[in-house]
Coordinates of C-alpha atoms and ligand atoms in Angstrom, one line a residue:
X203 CA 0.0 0.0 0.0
X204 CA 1.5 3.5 -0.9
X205 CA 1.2 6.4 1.2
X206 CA -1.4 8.5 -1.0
X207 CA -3.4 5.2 0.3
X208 CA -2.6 5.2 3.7
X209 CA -4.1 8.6 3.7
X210 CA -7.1 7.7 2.0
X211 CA -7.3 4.4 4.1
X212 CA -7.4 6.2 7.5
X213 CA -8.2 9.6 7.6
X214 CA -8.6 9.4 11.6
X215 CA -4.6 8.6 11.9
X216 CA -3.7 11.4 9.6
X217 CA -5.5 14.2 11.8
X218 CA -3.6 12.3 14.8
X219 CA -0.2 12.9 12.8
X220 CA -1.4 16.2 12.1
X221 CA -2.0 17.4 15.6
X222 CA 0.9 15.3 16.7
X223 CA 3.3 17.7 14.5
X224 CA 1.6 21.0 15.7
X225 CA 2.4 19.8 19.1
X226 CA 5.9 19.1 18.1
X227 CA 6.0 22.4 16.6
X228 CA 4.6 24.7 19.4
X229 CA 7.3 23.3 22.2
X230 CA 10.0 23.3 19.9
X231 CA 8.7 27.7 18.9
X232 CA 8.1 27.5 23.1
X233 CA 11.2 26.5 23.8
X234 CA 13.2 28.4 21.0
X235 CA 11.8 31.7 22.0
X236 CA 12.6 31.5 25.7
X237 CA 14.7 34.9 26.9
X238 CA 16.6 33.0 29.5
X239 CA 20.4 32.9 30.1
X240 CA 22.2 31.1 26.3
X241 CA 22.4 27.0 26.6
X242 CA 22.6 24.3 24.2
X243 CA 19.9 24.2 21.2
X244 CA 16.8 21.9 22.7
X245 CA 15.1 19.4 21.1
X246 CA 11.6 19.5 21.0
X247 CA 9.7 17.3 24.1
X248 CA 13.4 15.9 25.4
X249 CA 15.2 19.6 25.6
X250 CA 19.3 18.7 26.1
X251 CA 18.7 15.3 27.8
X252 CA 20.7 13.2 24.5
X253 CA 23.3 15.8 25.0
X254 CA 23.6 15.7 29.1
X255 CA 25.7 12.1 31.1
X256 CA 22.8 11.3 32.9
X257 CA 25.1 9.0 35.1
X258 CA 27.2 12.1 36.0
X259 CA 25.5 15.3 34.5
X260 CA 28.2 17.3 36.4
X261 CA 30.8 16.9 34.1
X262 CA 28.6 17.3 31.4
X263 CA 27.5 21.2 32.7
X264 CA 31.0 22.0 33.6
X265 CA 31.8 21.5 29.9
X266 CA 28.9 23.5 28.8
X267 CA 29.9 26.3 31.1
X268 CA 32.9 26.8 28.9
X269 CA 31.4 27.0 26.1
X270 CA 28.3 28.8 27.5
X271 CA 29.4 31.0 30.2
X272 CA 29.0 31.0 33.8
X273 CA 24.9 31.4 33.7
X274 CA 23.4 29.3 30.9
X275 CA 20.2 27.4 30.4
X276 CA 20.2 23.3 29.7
X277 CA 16.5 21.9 29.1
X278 CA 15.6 18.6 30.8
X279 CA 12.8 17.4 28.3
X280 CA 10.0 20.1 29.1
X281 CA 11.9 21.2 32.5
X282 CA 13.7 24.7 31.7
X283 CA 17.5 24.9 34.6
X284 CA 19.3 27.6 34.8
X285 CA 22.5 26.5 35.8
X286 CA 25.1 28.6 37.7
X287 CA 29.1 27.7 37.8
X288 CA 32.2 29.1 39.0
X289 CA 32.9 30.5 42.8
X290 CA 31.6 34.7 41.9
X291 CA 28.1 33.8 40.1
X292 CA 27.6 30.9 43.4
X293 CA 28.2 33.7 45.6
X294 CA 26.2 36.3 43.6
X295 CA 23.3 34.3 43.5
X296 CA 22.9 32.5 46.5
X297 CA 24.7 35.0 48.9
X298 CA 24.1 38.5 47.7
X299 CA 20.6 37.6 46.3
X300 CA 19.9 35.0 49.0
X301 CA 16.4 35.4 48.9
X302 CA 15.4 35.4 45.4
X303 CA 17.6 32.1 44.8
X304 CA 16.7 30.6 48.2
X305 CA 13.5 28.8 47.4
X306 CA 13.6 25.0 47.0
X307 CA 13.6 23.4 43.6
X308 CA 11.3 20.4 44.0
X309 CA 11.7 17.2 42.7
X310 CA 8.8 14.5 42.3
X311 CA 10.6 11.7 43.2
X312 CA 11.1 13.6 46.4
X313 CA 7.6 15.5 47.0
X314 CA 5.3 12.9 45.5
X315 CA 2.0 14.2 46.2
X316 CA 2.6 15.4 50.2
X317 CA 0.9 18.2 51.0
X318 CA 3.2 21.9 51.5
X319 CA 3.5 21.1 55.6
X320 CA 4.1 17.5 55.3
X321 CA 7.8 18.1 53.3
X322 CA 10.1 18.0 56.0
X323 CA 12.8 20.4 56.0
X324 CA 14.9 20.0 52.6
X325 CA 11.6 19.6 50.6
X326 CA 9.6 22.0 51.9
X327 CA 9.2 25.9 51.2
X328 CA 8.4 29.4 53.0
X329 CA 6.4 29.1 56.1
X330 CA 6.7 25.4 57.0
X331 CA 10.3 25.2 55.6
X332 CA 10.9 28.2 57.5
X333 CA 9.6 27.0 61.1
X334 CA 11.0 23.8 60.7
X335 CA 14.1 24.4 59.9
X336 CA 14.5 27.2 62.7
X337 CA 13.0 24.3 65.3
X338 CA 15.5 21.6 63.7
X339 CA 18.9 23.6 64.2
X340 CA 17.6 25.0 67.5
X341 CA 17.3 21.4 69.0
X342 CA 20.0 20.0 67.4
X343 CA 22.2 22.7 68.9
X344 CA 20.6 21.8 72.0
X345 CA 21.1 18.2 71.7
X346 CA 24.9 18.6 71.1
X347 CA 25.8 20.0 67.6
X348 CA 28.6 22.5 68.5
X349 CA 28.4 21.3 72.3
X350 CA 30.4 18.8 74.7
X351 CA 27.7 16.5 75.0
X352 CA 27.4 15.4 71.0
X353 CA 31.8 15.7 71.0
X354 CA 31.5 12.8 73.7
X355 CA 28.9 11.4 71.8
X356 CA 31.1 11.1 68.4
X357 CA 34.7 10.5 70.2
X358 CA 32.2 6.9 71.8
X359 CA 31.5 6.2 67.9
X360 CA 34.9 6.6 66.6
X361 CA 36.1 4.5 69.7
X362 CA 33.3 1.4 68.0
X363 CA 34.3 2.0 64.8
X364 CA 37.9 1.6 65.4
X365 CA 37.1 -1.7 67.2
X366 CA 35.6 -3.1 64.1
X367 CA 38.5 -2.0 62.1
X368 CA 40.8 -3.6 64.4
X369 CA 38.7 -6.9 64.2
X370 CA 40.1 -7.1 60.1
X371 CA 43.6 -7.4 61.6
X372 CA 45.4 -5.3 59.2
X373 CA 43.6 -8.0 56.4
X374 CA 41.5 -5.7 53.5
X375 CA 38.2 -4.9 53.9
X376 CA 35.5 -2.5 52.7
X377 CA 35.1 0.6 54.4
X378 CA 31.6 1.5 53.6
X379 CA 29.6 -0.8 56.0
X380 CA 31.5 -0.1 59.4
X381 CA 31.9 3.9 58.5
X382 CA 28.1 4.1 57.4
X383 CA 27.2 2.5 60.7
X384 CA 29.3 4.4 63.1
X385 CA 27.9 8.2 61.3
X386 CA 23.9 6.7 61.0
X387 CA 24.6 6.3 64.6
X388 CA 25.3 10.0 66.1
X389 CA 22.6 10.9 64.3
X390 CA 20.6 8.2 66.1
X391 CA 21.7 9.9 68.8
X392 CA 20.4 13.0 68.5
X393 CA 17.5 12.7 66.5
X394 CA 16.0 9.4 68.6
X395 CA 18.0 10.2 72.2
X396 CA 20.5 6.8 72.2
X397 CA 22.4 5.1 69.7
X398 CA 22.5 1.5 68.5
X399 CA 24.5 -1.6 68.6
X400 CA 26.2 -2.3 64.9
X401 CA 24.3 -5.6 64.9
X402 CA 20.8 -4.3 66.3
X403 CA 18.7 -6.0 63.7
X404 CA 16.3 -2.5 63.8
X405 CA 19.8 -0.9 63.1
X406 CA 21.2 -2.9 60.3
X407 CA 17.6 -2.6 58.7
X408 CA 17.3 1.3 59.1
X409 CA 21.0 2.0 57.5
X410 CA 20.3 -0.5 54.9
X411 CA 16.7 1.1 53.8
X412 CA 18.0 4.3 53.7
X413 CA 21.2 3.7 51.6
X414 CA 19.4 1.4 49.1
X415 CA 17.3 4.3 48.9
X416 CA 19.3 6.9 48.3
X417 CA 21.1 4.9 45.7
X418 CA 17.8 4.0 43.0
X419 CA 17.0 8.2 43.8
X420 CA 20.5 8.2 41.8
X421 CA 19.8 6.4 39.1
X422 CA 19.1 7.5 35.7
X423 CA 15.6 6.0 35.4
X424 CA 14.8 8.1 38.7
X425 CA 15.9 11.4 36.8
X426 CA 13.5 10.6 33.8
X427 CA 10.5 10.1 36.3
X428 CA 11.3 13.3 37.9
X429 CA 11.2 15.2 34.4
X430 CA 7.8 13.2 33.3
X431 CA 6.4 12.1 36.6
X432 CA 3.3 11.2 34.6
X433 CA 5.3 7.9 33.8
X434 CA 3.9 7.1 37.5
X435 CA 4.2 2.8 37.8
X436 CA 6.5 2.5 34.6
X437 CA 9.1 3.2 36.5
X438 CA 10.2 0.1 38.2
X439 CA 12.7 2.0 40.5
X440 CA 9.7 4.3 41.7
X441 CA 7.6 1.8 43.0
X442 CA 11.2 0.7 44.7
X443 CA 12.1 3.7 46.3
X444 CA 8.0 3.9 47.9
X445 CA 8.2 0.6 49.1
X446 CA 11.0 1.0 51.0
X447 CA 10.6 4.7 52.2
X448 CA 6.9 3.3 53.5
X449 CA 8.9 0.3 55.3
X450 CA 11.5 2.9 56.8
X451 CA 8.3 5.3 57.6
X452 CA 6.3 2.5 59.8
X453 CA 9.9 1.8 61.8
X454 CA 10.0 5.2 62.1
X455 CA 6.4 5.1 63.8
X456 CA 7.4 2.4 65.9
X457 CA 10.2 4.0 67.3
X458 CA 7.9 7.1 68.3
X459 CA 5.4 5.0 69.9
X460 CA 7.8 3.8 72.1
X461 CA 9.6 7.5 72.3
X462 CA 6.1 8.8 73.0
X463 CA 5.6 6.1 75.8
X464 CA 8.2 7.4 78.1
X465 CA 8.4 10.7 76.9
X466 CA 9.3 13.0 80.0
X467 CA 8.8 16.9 78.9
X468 CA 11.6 18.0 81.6
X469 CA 14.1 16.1 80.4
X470 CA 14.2 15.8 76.1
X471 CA 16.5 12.7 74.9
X472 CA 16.6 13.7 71.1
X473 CA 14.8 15.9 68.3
X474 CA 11.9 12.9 68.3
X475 CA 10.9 14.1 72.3
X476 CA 11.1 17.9 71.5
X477 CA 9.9 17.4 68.0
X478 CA 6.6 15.3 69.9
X479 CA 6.3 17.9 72.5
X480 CA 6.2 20.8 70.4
X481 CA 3.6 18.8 68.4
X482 CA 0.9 18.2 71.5
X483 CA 1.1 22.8 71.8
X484 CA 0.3 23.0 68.7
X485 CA -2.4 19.9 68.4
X486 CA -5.8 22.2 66.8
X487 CA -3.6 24.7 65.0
X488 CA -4.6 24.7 61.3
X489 CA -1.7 24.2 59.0
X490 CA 1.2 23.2 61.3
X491 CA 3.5 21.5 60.4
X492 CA 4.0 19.8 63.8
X493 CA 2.5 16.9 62.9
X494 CA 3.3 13.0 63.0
X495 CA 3.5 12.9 59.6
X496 CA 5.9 16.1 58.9
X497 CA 8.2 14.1 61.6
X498 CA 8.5 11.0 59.9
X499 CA 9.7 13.4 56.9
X500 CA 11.9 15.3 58.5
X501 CA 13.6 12.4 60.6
X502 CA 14.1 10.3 57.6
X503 CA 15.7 13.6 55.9
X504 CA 18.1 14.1 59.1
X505 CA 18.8 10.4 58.6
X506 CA 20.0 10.3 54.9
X507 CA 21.1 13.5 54.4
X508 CA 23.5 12.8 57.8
X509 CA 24.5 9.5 57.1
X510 CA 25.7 9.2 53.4
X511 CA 27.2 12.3 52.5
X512 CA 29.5 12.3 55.8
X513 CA 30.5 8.7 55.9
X514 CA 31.4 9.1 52.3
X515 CA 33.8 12.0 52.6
X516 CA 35.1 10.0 55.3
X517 CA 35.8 6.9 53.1
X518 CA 37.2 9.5 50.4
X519 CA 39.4 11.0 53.1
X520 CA 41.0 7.4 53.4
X521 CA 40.9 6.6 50.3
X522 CA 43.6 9.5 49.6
X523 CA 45.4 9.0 52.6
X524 CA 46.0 5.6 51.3
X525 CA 47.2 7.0 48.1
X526 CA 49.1 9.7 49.3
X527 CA 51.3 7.9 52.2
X528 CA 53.7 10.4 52.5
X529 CA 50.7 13.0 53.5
X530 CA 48.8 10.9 55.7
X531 CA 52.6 10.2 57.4
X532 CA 52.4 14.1 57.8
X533 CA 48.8 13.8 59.3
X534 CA 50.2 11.6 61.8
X535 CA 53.3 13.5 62.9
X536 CA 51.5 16.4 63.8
X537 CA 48.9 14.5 65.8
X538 CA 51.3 12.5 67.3
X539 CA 53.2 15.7 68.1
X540 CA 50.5 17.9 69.1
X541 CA 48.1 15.3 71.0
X542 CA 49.9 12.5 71.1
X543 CA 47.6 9.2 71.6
X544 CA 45.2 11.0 74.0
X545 CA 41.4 11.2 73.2
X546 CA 41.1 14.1 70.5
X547 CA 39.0 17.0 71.2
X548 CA 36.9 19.8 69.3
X549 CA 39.3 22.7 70.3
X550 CA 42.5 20.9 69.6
X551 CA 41.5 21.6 65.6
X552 CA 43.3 24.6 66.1
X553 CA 46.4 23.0 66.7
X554 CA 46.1 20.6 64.0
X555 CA 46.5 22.4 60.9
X556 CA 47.5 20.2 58.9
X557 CA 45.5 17.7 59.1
X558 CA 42.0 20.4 59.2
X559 CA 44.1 21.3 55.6
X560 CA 43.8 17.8 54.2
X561 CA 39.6 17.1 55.7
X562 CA 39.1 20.7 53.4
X563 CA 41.1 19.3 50.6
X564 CA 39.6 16.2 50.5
X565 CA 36.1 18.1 50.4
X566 CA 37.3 20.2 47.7
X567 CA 38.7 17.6 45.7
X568 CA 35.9 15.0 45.9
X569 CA 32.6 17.4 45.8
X570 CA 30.5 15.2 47.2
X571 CA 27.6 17.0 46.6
X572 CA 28.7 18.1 43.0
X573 CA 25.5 19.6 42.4
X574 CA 23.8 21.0 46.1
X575 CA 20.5 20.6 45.5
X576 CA 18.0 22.5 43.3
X577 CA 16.9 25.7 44.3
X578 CA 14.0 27.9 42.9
X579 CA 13.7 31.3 41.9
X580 CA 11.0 33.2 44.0
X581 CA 10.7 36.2 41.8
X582 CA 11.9 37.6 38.3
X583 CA 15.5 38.8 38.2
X584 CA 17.6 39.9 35.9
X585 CA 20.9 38.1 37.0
X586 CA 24.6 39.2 35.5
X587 CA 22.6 40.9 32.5
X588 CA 20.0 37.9 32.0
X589 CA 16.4 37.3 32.8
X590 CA 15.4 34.7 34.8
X591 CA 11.6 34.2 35.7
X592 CA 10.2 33.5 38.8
X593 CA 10.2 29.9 39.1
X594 CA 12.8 28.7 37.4
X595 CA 15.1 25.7 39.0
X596 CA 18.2 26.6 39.4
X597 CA 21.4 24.4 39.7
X598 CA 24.2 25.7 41.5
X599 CA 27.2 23.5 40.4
X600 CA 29.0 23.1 43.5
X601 CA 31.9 21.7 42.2
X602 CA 32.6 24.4 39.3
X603 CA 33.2 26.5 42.3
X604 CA 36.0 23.9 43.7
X605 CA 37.9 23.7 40.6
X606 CA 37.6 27.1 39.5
X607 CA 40.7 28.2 38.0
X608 CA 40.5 31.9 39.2
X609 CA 40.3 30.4 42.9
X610 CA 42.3 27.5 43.3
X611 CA 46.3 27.0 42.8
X612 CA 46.2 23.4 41.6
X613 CA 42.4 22.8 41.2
X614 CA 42.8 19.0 39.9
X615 CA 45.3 17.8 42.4
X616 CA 45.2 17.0 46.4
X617 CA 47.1 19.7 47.0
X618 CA 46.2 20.4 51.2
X619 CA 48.8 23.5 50.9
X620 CA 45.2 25.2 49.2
X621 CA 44.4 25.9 53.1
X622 CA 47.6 26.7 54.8
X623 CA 49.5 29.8 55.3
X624 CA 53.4 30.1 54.6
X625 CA 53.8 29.8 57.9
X626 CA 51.9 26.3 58.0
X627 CA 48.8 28.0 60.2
X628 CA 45.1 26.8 58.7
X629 CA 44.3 29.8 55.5
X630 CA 40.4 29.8 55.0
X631 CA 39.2 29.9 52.1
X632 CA 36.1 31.8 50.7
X633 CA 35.8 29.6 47.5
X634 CA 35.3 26.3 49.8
X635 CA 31.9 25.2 49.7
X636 CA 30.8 21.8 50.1
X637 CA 27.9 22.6 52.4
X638 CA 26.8 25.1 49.6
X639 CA 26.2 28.9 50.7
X640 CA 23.3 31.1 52.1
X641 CA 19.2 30.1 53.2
X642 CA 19.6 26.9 52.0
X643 CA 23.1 25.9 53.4
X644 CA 23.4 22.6 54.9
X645 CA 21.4 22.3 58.4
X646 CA 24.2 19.9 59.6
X647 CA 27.6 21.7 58.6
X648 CA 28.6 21.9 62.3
X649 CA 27.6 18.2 62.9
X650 CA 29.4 17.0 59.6
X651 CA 32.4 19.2 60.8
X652 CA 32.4 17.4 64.0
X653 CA 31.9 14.2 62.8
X654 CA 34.7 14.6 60.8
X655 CA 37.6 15.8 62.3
X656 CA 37.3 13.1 65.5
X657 CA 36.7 10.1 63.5
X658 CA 39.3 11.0 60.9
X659 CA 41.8 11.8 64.0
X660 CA 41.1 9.0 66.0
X661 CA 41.5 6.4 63.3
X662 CA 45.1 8.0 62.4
X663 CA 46.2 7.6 65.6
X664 CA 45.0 4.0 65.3
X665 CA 45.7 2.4 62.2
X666 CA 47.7 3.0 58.6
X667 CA 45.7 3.0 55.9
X668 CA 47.5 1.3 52.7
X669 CA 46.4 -0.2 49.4
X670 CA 45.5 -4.2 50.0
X671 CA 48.8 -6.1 48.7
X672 CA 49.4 -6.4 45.3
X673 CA 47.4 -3.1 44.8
X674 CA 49.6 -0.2 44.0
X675 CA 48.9 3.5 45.2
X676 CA 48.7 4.7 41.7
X677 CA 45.9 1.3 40.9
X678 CA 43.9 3.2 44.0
X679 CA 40.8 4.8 41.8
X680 CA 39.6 8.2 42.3
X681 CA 36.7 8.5 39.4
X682 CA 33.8 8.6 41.1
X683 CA 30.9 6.2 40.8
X684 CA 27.5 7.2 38.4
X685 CA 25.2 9.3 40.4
X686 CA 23.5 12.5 40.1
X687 CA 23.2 13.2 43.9
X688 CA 26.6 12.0 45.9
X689 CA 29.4 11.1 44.2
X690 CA 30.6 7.8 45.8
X691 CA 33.9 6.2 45.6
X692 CA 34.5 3.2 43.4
X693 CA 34.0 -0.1 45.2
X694 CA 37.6 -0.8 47.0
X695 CA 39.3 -2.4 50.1
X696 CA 41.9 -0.8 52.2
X697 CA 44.4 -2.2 54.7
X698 CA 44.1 -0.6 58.2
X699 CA 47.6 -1.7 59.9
X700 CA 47.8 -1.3 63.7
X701 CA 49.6 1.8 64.4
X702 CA 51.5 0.3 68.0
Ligands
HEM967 C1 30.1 16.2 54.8 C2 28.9 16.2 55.0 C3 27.8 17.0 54.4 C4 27.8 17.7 53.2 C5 29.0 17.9 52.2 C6 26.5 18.3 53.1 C7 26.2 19.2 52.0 C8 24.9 19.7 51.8 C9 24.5 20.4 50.7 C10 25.4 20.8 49.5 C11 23.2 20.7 50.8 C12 22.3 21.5 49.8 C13 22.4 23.0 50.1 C14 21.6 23.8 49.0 O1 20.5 23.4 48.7 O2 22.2 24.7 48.5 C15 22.7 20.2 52.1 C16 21.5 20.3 52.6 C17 21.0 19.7 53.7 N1 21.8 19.0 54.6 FE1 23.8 18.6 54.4 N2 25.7 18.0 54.1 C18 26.5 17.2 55.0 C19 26.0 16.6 56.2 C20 24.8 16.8 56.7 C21 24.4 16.3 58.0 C22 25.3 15.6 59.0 C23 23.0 16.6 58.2 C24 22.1 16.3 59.3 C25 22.0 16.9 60.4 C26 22.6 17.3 57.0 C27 21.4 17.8 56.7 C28 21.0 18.6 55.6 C29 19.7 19.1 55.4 C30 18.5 18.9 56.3 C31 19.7 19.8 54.2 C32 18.5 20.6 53.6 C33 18.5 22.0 54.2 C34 17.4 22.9 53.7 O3 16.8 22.7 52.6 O4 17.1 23.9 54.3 N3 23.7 17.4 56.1 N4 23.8 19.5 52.6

């Protein structure tokens, strides 16, 4: 049958064509005559996704910022970003013009269909972002983050955690497991009041949930279904990720019940006990967002967004030190000279330059968070000469502002002499931002900070970390795994020899 037939045949399909093409059409004009900030040509309906590594867009932007500037537009199908790279344009937007870039960016994969005061803190927007996120660092200040009571808290952890790396005996193992467990536990701490033991089944279960979680929210099918959500069940990895946020969500409610059970108001254990307290003052208030439900969010937030991006600058940190023997023997000198085998402490950091220079270079370096995450425009602006609506996601490409040329001596290499003085003293750096920069900085930079610095001490007074035998420094791999939200090292072992 020739085509002239086809027509004739079916009259009904050629209408559908018809429209079909129109359609085609009108987004492709739509999205051709869009004032934004320059970017890539889009295709009609899939904008620049062909042209984007959905396994590691970062690298893909930071190639498009050299070719487009520091404030250019990308399309993900019918989803306009306007993405922002380099340390000045960071600052400029989300310091100087804090407000108007300080909205959150929402994702669907994320929201789903919770109402505004049921989004926790990261997902959440104006008022109810706003009053929980005030109540959240408040009582996690008051539950230990900057204070002696969480330093104790985190020197006990590193103390556990270097008992299960003794236990390997100097033989290779994987870091992940015993690091993950020792960080998800100070936040167990503070968030339900006490921590676990590494083999507490409702332990094992809750760090296991939450990291096979935030690995499918990585994956590339989960970045389709946030640009065409409609896609609903299709996406196999969807229904994943609800299953086993509803699993981690009833645990959750168990906890409370039994939090709730005992809870004393005069003397609070964790964020739970205030977070329940606070709840019963404001029981008949319309549009709280003290509410069961708003908890569970928030506490599984606190949870992932403590555990995983902490334990895995940790595992980069040894990772390098591994690779870089002759600086982690530098690490150890000083500590060994300054503290000697005694317990670190918080205020000893500024005695340990050094070493504080090679936690920042390892953050610079790896850029765990390569991306921050999305942020929303809350009115027009016209930013660095370009006109960006209200409402427009914004992506403010963290790690364009670590490797910027303009800031950074070496910006490829470990270099820790980026944070020290001539005179070896710790040099701060304005264009260091791993916990990203103004209303939407990270709620737990003091915690992470913590967290740090006294279980990366404590281990190097313990143990030397070397490549398993038969494994040569340079065979140690620093590429990064796929992933659009962490960037994790590639599987690998390490030796931990006993220091004494
Ligand atoms: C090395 C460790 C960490 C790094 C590099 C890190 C980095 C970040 C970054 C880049 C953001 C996005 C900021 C933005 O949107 O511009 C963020 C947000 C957030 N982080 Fe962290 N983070 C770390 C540890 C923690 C810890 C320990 C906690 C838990 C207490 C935490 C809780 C949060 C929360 C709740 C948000 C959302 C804040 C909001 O939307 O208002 N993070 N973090």
């Amino acid at each position: 049958m020739g085509f002239s037939e086809v027509l004739l045949a079916s009259p009904g399909s050629v209408l559908g064509l018809v429209l079909v093409l129109l359609l085609v059409y009108l987004v492709y004009k739509y999205l051709s005559s869009d004032p934004g900030p320059p970017g890539p040509k889009p295709l009609p309906l899939l904008g620049n996704i062909l042209q984007l590594d959905l396994k590691r867009p970062y690298l893909t932007l930071s190639k498009l910022s050299q070719q487009y500037g520091s404030v250019f537009t990308v399309w993900l199908g019918p989803h306009k970003v306007v993405v922002l790279s380099g340390y000045k344009t960071v600052k400029e937007a989300l310091v100087k013009n804090a407000v108007v870039f300080g909205e959150r960016g929402l994702l669907p994969i994320f929201v789903g269909n919770n109402a505004k005061n049921c989004r926790g803190v990261k997902w959440s927007n104006s008022e109810p972002w706003k009053e929980v996120r005030r109540f959240a660092l408040f009582n996690l200040r008051d539950f230990g983050m900057g204070k002696k009571s969480l330093e104790s808290r985190i020197c006990e952890e590193a103390q556990c955690l270097c008992e299960v790396v003794k236990s390997f005996k100097g033989k290779p193992f994987d870091t992940k497991a015993p690091v993950n467990c020792a960080i998800s536990n100070v936040i167990c701490s503070l968030v339900y009041g006490s921590r676990f033991d590494y083999d507490d089944p409702e332990f094992t279960t809750l760090v296991s949930h939450a990291l096979q979680n935030m690995h499918l929210t990585s994956t590339p099918s989960i970045q389709i279904y946030n640009l065409y959500p409609w896609l609903g069940r299709l996406v196999p990895n969807r229904n994943k990720i609800y299953k086993f946020r509803e699993k981690m969500s009833n645990q959750n409610l168990k906890f409370f019940k039994r939090l709730r059970e005992t809870l004393n108001p005069q003397m609070c254990r964790g964020f739970v006990d205030a977070f329940l307290l606070r709840q019963s003052k404001e029981s008949g208030v319309p549009d709280t967002p003290f509410h069961e439900e708003n908890l569970v969010q928030t506490v599984m937030q606190l949870f992932s967004a403590g555990t995983d991006s902490t334990a895995t600058t940790l595992r980069w940190t040894l990772l390098l030190m591994a690779k870089y023997p002759h600086i982690q023997d530098q690490v150890r000198e000083e500590i060994t000279r300054v503290i000697g085998a005694r317990q670190v402490k918080l205020e000893d950091r500024k005695y340990l330059s050094f070493t504080d220079a090679v936690i920042h270079e390892t953050q610079r370096l790896i850029n765990v968070i390569p991306l921050a995450l999305p942020h929303e425009t809350n009115q027009d602006i016209t930013f660095q000469g370009h006109f960006i609506k209200k409402g427009t996601t914004i992506w403010p490409l963290l790690t364009s502002v670590h490797h910027d040329e303009s800031e950074w001596e070496k910006p490829h290499s470990f270099y820790p002499e980026h944070f020290l003085n001539k005179d070896g003293s710790f040099k701060k750096r304005d264009a260091f931002m791993p916990f990203s920069a103004g209303r939407r900085i990270c709620l737990g930079e003091g915690l992470a900070r913590m967290e740090l610095f006294i279980v990366f001490v404590t281990l190097m007074q313990r143990f030397q970390f070397t490549a398993p035998p038969g494994v040569t420094e340079e065979d140690l791999d620093l590429t990064a795994q796929r992933g659009l939200a962490i960037r994790h090292p590639m599987p690998h072992e390490l030796c931990a020899v006993p220091c004494d």
